[in-house]
PDB file of C-alpha atoms and ligand atoms in Angstrom:
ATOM      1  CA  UNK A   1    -130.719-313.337  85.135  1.00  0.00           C
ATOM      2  CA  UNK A   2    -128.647-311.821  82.223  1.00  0.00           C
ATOM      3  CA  UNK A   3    -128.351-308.019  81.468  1.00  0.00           C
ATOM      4  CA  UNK A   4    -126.824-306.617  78.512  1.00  0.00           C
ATOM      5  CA  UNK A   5    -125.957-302.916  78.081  1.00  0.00           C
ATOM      6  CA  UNK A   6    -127.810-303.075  74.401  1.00  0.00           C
ATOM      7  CA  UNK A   7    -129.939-304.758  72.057  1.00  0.00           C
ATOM      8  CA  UNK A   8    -133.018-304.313  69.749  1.00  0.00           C
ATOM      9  CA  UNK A   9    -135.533-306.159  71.845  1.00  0.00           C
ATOM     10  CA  UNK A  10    -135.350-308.489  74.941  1.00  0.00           C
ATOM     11  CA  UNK A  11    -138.315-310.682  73.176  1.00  0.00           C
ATOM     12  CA  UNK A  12    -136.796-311.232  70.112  1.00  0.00           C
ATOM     13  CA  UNK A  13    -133.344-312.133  71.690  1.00  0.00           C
ATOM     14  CA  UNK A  14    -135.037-314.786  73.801  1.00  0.00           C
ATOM     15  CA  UNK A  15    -137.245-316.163  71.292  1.00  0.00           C
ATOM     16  CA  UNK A  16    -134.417-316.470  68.678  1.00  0.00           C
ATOM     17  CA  UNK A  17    -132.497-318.157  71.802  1.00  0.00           C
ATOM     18  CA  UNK A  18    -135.515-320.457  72.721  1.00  0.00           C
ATOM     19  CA  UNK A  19    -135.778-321.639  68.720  1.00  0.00           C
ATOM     20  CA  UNK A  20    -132.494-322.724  69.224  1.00  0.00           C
ATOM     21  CA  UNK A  21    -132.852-324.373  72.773  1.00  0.00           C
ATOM     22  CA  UNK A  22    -130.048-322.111  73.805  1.00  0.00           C
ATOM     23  CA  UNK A  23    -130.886-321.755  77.430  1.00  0.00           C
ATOM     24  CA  UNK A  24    -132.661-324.129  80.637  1.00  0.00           C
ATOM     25  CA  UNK A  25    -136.379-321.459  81.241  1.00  0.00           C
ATOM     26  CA  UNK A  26    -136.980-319.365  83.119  1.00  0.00           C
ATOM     27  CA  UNK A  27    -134.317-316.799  82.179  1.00  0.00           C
ATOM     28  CA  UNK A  28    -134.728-313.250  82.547  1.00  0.00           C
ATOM     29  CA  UNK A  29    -132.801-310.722  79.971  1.00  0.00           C
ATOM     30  CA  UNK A  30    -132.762-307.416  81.104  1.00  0.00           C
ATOM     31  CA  UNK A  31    -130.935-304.697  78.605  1.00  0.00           C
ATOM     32  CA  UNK A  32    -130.045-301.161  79.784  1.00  0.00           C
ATOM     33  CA  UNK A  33    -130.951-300.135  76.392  1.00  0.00           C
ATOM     34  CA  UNK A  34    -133.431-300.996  73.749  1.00  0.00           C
ATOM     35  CA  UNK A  35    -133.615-299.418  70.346  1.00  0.00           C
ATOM     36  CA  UNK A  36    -135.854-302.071  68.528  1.00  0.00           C
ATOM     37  CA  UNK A  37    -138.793-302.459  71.353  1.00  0.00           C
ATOM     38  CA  UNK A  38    -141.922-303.781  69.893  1.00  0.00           C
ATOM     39  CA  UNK A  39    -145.486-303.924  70.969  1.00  0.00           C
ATOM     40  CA  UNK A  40    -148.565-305.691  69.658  1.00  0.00           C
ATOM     41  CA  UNK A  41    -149.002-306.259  65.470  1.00  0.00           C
ATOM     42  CA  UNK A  42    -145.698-304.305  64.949  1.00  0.00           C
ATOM     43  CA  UNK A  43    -146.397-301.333  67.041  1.00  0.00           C
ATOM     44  CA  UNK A  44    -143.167-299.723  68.855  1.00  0.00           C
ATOM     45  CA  UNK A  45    -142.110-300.002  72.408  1.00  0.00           C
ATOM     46  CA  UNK A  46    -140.189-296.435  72.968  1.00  0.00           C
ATOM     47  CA  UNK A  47    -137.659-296.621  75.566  1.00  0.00           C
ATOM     48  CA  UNK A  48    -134.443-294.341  76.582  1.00  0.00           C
ATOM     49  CA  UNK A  49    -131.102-295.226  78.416  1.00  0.00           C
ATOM     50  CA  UNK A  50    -131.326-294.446  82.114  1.00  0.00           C
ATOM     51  CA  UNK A  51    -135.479-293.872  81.327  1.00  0.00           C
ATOM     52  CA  UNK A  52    -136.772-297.075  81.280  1.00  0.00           C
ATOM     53  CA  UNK A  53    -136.882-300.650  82.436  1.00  0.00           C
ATOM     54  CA  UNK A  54    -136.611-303.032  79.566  1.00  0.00           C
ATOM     55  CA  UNK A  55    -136.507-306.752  79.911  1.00  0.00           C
ATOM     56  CA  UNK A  56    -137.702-310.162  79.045  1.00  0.00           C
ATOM     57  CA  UNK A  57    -138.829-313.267  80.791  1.00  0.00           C
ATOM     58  CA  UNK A  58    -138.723-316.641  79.325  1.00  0.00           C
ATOM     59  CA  UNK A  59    -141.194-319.118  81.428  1.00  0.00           C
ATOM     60  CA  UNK A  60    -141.875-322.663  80.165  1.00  0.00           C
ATOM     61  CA  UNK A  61    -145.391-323.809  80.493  1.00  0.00           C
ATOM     62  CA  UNK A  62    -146.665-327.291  80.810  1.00  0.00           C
ATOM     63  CA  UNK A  63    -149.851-325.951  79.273  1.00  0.00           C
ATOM     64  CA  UNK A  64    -151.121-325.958  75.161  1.00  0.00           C
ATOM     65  CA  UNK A  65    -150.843-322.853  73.273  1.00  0.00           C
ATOM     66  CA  UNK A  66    -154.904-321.980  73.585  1.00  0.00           C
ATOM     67  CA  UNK A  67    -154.440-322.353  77.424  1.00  0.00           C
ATOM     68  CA  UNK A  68    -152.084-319.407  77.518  1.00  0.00           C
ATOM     69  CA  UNK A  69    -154.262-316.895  75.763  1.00  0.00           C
ATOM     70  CA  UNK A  70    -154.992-315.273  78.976  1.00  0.00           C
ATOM     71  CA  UNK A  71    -151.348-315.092  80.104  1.00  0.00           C
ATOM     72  CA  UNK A  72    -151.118-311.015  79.379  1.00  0.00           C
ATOM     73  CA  UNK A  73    -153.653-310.731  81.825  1.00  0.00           C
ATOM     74  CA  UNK A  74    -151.796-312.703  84.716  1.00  0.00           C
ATOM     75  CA  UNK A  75    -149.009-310.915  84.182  1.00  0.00           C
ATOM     76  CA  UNK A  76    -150.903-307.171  84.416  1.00  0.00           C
ATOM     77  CA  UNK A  77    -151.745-308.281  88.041  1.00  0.00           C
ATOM     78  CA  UNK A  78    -148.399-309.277  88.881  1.00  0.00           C
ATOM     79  CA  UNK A  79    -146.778-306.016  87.642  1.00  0.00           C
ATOM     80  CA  UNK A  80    -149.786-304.062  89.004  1.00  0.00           C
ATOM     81  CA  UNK A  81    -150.069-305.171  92.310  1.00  0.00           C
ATOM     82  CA  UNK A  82    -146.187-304.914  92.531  1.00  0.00           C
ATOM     83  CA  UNK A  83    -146.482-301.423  91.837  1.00  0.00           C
ATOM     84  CA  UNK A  84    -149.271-300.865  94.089  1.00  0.00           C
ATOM     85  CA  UNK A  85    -146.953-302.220  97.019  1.00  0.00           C
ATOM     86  CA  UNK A  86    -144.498-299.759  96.081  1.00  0.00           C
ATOM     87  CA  UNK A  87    -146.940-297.071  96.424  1.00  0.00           C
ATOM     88  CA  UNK A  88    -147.788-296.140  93.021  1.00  0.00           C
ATOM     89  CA  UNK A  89    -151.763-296.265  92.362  1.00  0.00           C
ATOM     90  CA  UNK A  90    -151.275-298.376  88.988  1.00  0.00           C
ATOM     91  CA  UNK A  91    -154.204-299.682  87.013  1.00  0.00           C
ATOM     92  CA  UNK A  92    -154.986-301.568  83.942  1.00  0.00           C
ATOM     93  CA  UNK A  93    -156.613-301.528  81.002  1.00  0.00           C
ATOM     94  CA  UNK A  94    -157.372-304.915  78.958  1.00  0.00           C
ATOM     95  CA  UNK A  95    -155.887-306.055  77.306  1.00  0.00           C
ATOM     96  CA  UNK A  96    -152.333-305.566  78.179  1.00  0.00           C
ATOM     97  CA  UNK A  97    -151.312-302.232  79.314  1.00  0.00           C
ATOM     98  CA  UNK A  98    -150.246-300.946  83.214  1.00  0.00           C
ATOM     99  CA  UNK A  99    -151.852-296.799  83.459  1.00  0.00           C
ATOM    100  CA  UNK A 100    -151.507-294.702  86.006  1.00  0.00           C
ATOM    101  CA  UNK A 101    -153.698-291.709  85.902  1.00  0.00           C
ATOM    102  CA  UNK A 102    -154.966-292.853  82.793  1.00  0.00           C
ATOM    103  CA  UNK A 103    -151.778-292.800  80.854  1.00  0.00           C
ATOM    104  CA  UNK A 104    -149.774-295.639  79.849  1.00  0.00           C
ATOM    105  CA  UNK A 105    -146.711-296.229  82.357  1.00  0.00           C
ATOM    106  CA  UNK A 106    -145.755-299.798  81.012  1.00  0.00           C
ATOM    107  CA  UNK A 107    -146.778-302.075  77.925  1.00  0.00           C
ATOM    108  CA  UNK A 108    -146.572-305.917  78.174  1.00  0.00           C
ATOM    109  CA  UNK A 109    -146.049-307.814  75.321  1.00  0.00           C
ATOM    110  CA  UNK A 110    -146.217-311.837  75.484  1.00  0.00           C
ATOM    111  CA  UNK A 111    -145.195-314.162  72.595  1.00  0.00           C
ATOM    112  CA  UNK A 112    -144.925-317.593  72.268  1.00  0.00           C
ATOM    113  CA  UNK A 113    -141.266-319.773  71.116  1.00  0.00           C
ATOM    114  CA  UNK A 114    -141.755-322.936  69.002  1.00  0.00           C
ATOM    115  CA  UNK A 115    -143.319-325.541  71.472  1.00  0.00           C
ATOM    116  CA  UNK A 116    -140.997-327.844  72.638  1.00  0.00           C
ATOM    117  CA  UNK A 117    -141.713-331.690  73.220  1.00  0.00           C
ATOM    118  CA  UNK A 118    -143.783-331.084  76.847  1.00  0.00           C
ATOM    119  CA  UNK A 119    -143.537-327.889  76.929  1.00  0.00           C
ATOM    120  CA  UNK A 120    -144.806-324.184  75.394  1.00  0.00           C
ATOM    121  CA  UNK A 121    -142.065-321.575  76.230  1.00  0.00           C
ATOM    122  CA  UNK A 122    -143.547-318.139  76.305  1.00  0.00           C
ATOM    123  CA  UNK A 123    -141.572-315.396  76.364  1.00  0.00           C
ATOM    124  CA  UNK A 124    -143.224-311.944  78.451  1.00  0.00           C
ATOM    125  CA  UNK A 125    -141.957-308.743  77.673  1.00  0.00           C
ATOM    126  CA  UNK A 126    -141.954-305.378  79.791  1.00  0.00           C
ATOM    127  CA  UNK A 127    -141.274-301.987  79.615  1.00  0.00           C
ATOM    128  CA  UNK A 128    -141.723-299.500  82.547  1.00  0.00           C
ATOM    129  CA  UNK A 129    -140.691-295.729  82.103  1.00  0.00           C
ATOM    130  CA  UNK A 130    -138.843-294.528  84.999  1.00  0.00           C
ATOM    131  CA  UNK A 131    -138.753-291.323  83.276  1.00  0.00           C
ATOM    132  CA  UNK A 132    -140.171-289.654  80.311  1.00  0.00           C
ATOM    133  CA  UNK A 133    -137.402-286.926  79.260  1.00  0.00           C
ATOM    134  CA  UNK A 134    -138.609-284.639  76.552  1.00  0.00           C
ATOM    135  CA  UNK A 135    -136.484-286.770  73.945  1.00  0.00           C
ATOM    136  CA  UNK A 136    -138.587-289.969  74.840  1.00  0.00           C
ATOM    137  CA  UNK A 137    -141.837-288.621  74.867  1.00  0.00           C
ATOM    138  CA  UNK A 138    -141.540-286.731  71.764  1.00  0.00           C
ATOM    139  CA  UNK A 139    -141.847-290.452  70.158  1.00  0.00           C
ATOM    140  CA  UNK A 140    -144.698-291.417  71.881  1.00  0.00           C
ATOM    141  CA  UNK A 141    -148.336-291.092  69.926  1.00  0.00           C
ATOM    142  CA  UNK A 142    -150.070-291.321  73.022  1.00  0.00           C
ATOM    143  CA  UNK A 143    -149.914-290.203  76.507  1.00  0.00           C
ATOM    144  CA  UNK A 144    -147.461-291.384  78.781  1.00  0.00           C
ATOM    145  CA  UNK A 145    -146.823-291.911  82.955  1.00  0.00           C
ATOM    146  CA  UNK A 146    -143.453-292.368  84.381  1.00  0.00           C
ATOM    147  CA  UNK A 147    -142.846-293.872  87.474  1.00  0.00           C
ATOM    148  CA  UNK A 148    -142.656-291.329  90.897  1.00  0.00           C
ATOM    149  CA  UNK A 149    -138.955-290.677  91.022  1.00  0.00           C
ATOM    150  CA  UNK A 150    -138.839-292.451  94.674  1.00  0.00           C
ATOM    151  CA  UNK A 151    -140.191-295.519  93.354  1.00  0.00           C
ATOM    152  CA  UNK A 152    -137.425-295.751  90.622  1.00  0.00           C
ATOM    153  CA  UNK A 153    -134.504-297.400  92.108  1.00  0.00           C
ATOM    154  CA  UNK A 154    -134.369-300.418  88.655  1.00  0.00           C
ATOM    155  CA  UNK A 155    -132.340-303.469  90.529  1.00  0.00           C
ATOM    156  CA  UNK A 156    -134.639-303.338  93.727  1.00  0.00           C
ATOM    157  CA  UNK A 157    -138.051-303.165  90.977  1.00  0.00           C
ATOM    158  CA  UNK A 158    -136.619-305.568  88.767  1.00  0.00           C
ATOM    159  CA  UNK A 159    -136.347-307.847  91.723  1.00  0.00           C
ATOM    160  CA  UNK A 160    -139.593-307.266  93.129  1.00  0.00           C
ATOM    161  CA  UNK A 161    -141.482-307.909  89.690  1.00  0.00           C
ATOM    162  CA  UNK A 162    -139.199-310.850  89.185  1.00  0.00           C
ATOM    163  CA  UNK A 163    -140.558-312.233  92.240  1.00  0.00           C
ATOM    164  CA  UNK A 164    -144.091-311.372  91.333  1.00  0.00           C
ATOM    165  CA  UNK A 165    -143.893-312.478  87.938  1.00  0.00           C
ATOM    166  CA  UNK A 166    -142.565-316.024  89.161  1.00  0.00           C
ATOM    167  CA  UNK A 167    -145.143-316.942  91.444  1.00  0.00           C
ATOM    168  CA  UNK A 168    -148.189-315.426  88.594  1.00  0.00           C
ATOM    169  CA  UNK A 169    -146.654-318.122  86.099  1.00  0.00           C
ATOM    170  CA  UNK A 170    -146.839-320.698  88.691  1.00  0.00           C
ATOM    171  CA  UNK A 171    -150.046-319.639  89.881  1.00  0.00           C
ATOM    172  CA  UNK A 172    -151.274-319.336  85.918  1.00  0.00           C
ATOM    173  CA  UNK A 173    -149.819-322.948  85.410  1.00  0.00           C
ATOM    174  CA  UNK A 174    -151.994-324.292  88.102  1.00  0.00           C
ATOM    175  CA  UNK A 175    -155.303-322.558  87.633  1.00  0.00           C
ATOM    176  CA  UNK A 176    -155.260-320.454  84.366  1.00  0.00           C
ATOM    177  CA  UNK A 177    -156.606-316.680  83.666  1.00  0.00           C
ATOM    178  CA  UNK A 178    -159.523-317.841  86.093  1.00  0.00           C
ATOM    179  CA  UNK A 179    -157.149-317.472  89.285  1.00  0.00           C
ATOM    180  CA  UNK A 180    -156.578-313.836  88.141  1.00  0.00           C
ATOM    181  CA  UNK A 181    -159.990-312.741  86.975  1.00  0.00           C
ATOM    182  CA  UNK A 182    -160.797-311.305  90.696  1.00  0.00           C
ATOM    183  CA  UNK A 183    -157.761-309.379  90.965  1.00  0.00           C
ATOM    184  CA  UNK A 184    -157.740-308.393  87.602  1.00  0.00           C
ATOM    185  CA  UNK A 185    -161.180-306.671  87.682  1.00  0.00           C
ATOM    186  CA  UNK A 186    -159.900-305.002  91.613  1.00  0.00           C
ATOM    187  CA  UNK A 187    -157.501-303.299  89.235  1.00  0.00           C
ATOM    188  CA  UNK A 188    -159.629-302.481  86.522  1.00  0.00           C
ATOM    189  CA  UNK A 189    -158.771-299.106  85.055  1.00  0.00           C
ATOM    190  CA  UNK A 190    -161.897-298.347  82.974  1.00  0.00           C
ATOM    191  CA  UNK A 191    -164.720-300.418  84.937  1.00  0.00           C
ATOM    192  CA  UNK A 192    -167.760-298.583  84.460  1.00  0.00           C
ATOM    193  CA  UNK A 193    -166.625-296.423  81.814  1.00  0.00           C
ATOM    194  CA  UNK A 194    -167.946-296.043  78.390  1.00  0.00           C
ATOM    195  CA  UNK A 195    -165.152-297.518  75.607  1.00  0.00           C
ATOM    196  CA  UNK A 196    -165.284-298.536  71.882  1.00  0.00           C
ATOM    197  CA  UNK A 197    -163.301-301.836  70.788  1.00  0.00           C
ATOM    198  CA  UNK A 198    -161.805-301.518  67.816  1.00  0.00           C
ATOM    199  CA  UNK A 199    -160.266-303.374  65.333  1.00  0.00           C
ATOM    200  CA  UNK A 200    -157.937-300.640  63.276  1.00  0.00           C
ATOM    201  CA  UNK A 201    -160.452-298.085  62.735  1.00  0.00           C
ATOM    202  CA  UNK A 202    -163.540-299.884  62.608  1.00  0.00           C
ATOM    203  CA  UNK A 203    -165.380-300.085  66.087  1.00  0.00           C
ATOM    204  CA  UNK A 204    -166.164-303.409  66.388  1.00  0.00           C
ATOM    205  CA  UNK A 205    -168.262-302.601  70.223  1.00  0.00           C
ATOM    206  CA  UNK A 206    -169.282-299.870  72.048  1.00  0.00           C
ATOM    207  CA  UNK A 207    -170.554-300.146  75.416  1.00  0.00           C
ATOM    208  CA  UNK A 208    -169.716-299.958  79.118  1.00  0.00           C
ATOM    209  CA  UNK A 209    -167.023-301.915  80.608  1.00  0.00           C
ATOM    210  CA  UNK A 210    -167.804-304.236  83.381  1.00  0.00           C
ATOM    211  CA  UNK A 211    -164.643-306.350  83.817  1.00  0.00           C
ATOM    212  CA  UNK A 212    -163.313-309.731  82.900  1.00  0.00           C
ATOM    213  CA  UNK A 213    -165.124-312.902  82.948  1.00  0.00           C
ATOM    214  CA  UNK A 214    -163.258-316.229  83.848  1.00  0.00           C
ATOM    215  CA  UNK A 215    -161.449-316.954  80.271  1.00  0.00           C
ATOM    216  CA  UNK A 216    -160.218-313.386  80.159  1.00  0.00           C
ATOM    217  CA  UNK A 217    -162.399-311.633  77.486  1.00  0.00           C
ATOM    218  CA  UNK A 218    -163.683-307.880  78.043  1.00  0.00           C
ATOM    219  CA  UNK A 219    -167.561-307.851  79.324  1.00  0.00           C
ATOM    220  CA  UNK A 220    -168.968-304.970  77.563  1.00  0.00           C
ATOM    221  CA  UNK A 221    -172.862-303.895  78.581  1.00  0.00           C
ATOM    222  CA  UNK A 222    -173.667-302.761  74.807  1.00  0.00           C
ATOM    223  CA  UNK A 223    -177.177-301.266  74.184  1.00  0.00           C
ATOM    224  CA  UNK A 224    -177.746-305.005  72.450  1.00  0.00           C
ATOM    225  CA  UNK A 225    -177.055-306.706  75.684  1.00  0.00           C
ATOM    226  CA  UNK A 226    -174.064-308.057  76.936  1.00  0.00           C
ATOM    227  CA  UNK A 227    -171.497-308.749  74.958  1.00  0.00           C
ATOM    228  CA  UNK A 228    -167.785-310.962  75.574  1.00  0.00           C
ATOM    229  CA  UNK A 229    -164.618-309.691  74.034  1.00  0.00           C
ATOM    230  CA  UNK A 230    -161.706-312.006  73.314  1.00  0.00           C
ATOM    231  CA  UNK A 231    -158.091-310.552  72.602  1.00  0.00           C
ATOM    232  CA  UNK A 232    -156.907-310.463  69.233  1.00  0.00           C
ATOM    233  CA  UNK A 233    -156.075-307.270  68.132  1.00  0.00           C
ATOM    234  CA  UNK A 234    -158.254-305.049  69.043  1.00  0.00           C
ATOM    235  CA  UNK A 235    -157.890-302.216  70.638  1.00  0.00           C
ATOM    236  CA  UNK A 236    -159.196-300.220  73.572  1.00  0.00           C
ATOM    237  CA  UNK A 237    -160.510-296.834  74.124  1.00  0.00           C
ATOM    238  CA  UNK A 238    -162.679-294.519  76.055  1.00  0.00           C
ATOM    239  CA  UNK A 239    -165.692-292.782  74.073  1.00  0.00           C
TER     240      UNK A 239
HETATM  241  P1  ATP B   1    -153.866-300.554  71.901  1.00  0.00           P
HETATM  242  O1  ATP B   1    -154.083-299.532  72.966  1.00  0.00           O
HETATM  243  O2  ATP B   1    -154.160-300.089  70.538  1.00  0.00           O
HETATM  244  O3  ATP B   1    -154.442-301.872  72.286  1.00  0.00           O
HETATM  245  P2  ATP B   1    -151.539-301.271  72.921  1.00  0.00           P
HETATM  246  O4  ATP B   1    -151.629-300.248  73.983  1.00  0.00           O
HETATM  247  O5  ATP B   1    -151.892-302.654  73.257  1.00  0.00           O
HETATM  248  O6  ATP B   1    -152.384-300.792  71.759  1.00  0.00           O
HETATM  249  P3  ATP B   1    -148.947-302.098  72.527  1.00  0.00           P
HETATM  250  O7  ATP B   1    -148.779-302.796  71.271  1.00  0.00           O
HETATM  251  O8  ATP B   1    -149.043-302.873  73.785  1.00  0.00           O
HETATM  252  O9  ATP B   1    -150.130-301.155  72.334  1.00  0.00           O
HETATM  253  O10 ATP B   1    -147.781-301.037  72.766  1.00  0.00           O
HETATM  254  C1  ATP B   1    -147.338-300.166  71.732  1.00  0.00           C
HETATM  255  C2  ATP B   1    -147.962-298.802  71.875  1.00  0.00           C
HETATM  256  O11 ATP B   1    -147.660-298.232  73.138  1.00  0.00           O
HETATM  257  C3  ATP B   1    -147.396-297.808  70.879  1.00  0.00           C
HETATM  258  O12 ATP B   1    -148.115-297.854  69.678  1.00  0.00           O
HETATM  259  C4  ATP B   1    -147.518-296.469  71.590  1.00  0.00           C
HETATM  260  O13 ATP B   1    -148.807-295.915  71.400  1.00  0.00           O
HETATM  261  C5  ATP B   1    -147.399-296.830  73.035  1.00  0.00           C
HETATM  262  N1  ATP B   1    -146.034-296.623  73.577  1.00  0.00           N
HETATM  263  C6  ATP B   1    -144.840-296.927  73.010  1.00  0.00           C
HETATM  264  N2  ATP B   1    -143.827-296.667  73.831  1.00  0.00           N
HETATM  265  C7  ATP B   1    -144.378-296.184  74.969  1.00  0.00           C
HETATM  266  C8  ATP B   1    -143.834-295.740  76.211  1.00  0.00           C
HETATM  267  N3  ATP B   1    -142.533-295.748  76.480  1.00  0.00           N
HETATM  268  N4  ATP B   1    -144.705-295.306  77.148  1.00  0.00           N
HETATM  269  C9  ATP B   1    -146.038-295.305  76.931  1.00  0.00           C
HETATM  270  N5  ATP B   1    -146.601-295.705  75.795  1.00  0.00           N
HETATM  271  C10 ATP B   1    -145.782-296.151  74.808  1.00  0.00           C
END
């Protein structure tokens, strides 16, 4: 474990680092502050000093780059069901984000360093907000949870989701997305709701959501039948 009081982004320190084989995975980077967070296609992770849990964890897989598609998804669980231990009711929506209430209380981000020989490296990013002071979530477009102020003590969370994350990557090593697809859909913010996938602004699906299926993609019950979502960058909302 490594913290650092600043940087622009956990991910991109750790990826730069894997590139240049500067470390032995798993390392964890944790930074007290954050001014360059990032998101999915270049969106922005917002984060404040003191507000928010920020940090990175490098995992080397013995698995090829298709077989970690689903790895987001593992790692929703593991910060879910942490959080659900610690009392706070958190959900999630596919394909990546932790709600509570319906808002967004932490983003995941997972990106992948140049494979090594045996290995694929990927790097999983997360930000939690302990707090959303007026300053922070004047930057966010969307709404926002914060943590329950008892539930916000950082070093014993960190640990706890460190602990969680650890045995998901094992577990996801072993048996891929499938081993989470149960637990995933137990946790299931939007099952049974009505939601549009898009892709920018063009809805690609409408329909109701019913879950994942064993490789991870959305199940949608569209008035055309059925239909199987796959993560790339779409996004999802309720209509
Ligand atoms: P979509 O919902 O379109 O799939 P996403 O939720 O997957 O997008 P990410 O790329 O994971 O988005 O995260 C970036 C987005 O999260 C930002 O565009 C912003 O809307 C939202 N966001 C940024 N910072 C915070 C924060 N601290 N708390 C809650 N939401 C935030």
């Amino acid at each position: 474990i490594e913290t650092v009081p600043e940087t622009g982004s956990t991910n991109a320190d750790l990826l730069a680092r894997a590139a240049q084989r500067d470390f032995d995975a798993p390392l964890l980077l944790a930074a007290e502050s954050q001014h360059a967070g990032r998101g999915r296609a270049g969106r922005t992770w917002h984060s404040a000093p003191g507000s928010s849990l920020t940090f990175s964890l490098a995992w080397p897989f013995r698995r090829s780059l298709p077989q970690l598609v689903g790895l987001p998804l593992a790692v929703g669980v593991a910060v879910a069901e942490t959080l659900n231990a610690l009392g706070v009711a958190a959900r999630l929506k596919w394909p990546n984000d932790v709600l509570l209430e319906g808002e967004k209380l932490a983003g995941i981000l997972v990106e992948i360093a140049p494979p090594g020989e045996d290995r694929v490296t990927a790097v999983i990013g997360i930000g939690i907000n302990l707090a959303l002071p007026p300053e922070l979530r004047s930057r966010i477009d969307r709404p926002a949870a914060a943590l329950p102020s008892l539930q916000a003590d950082r070093n014993a969370l960190l640990a706890a989701l460190l602990n969680a994350l650890a045995e998901a990557c094992v577990e996801f090593e072993a048996g891929g997305v499938a081993a989470f697809a149960a637990r995933w859909n137990a946790l299931h913010a939007w099952r049974g709701e009505r939601v549009a996938v898009l892709d920018g602004a063009r809805t690609l699906h409408q329909g109701m959501a019913a879950g994942i299926d064993d490789s991870g993609r959305l199940l949608l019950d569209t008035d055309a039948g059925r239909v199987a979502v796959l993560s790339g960058d779409v996004s999802l909302r309720r209509a």
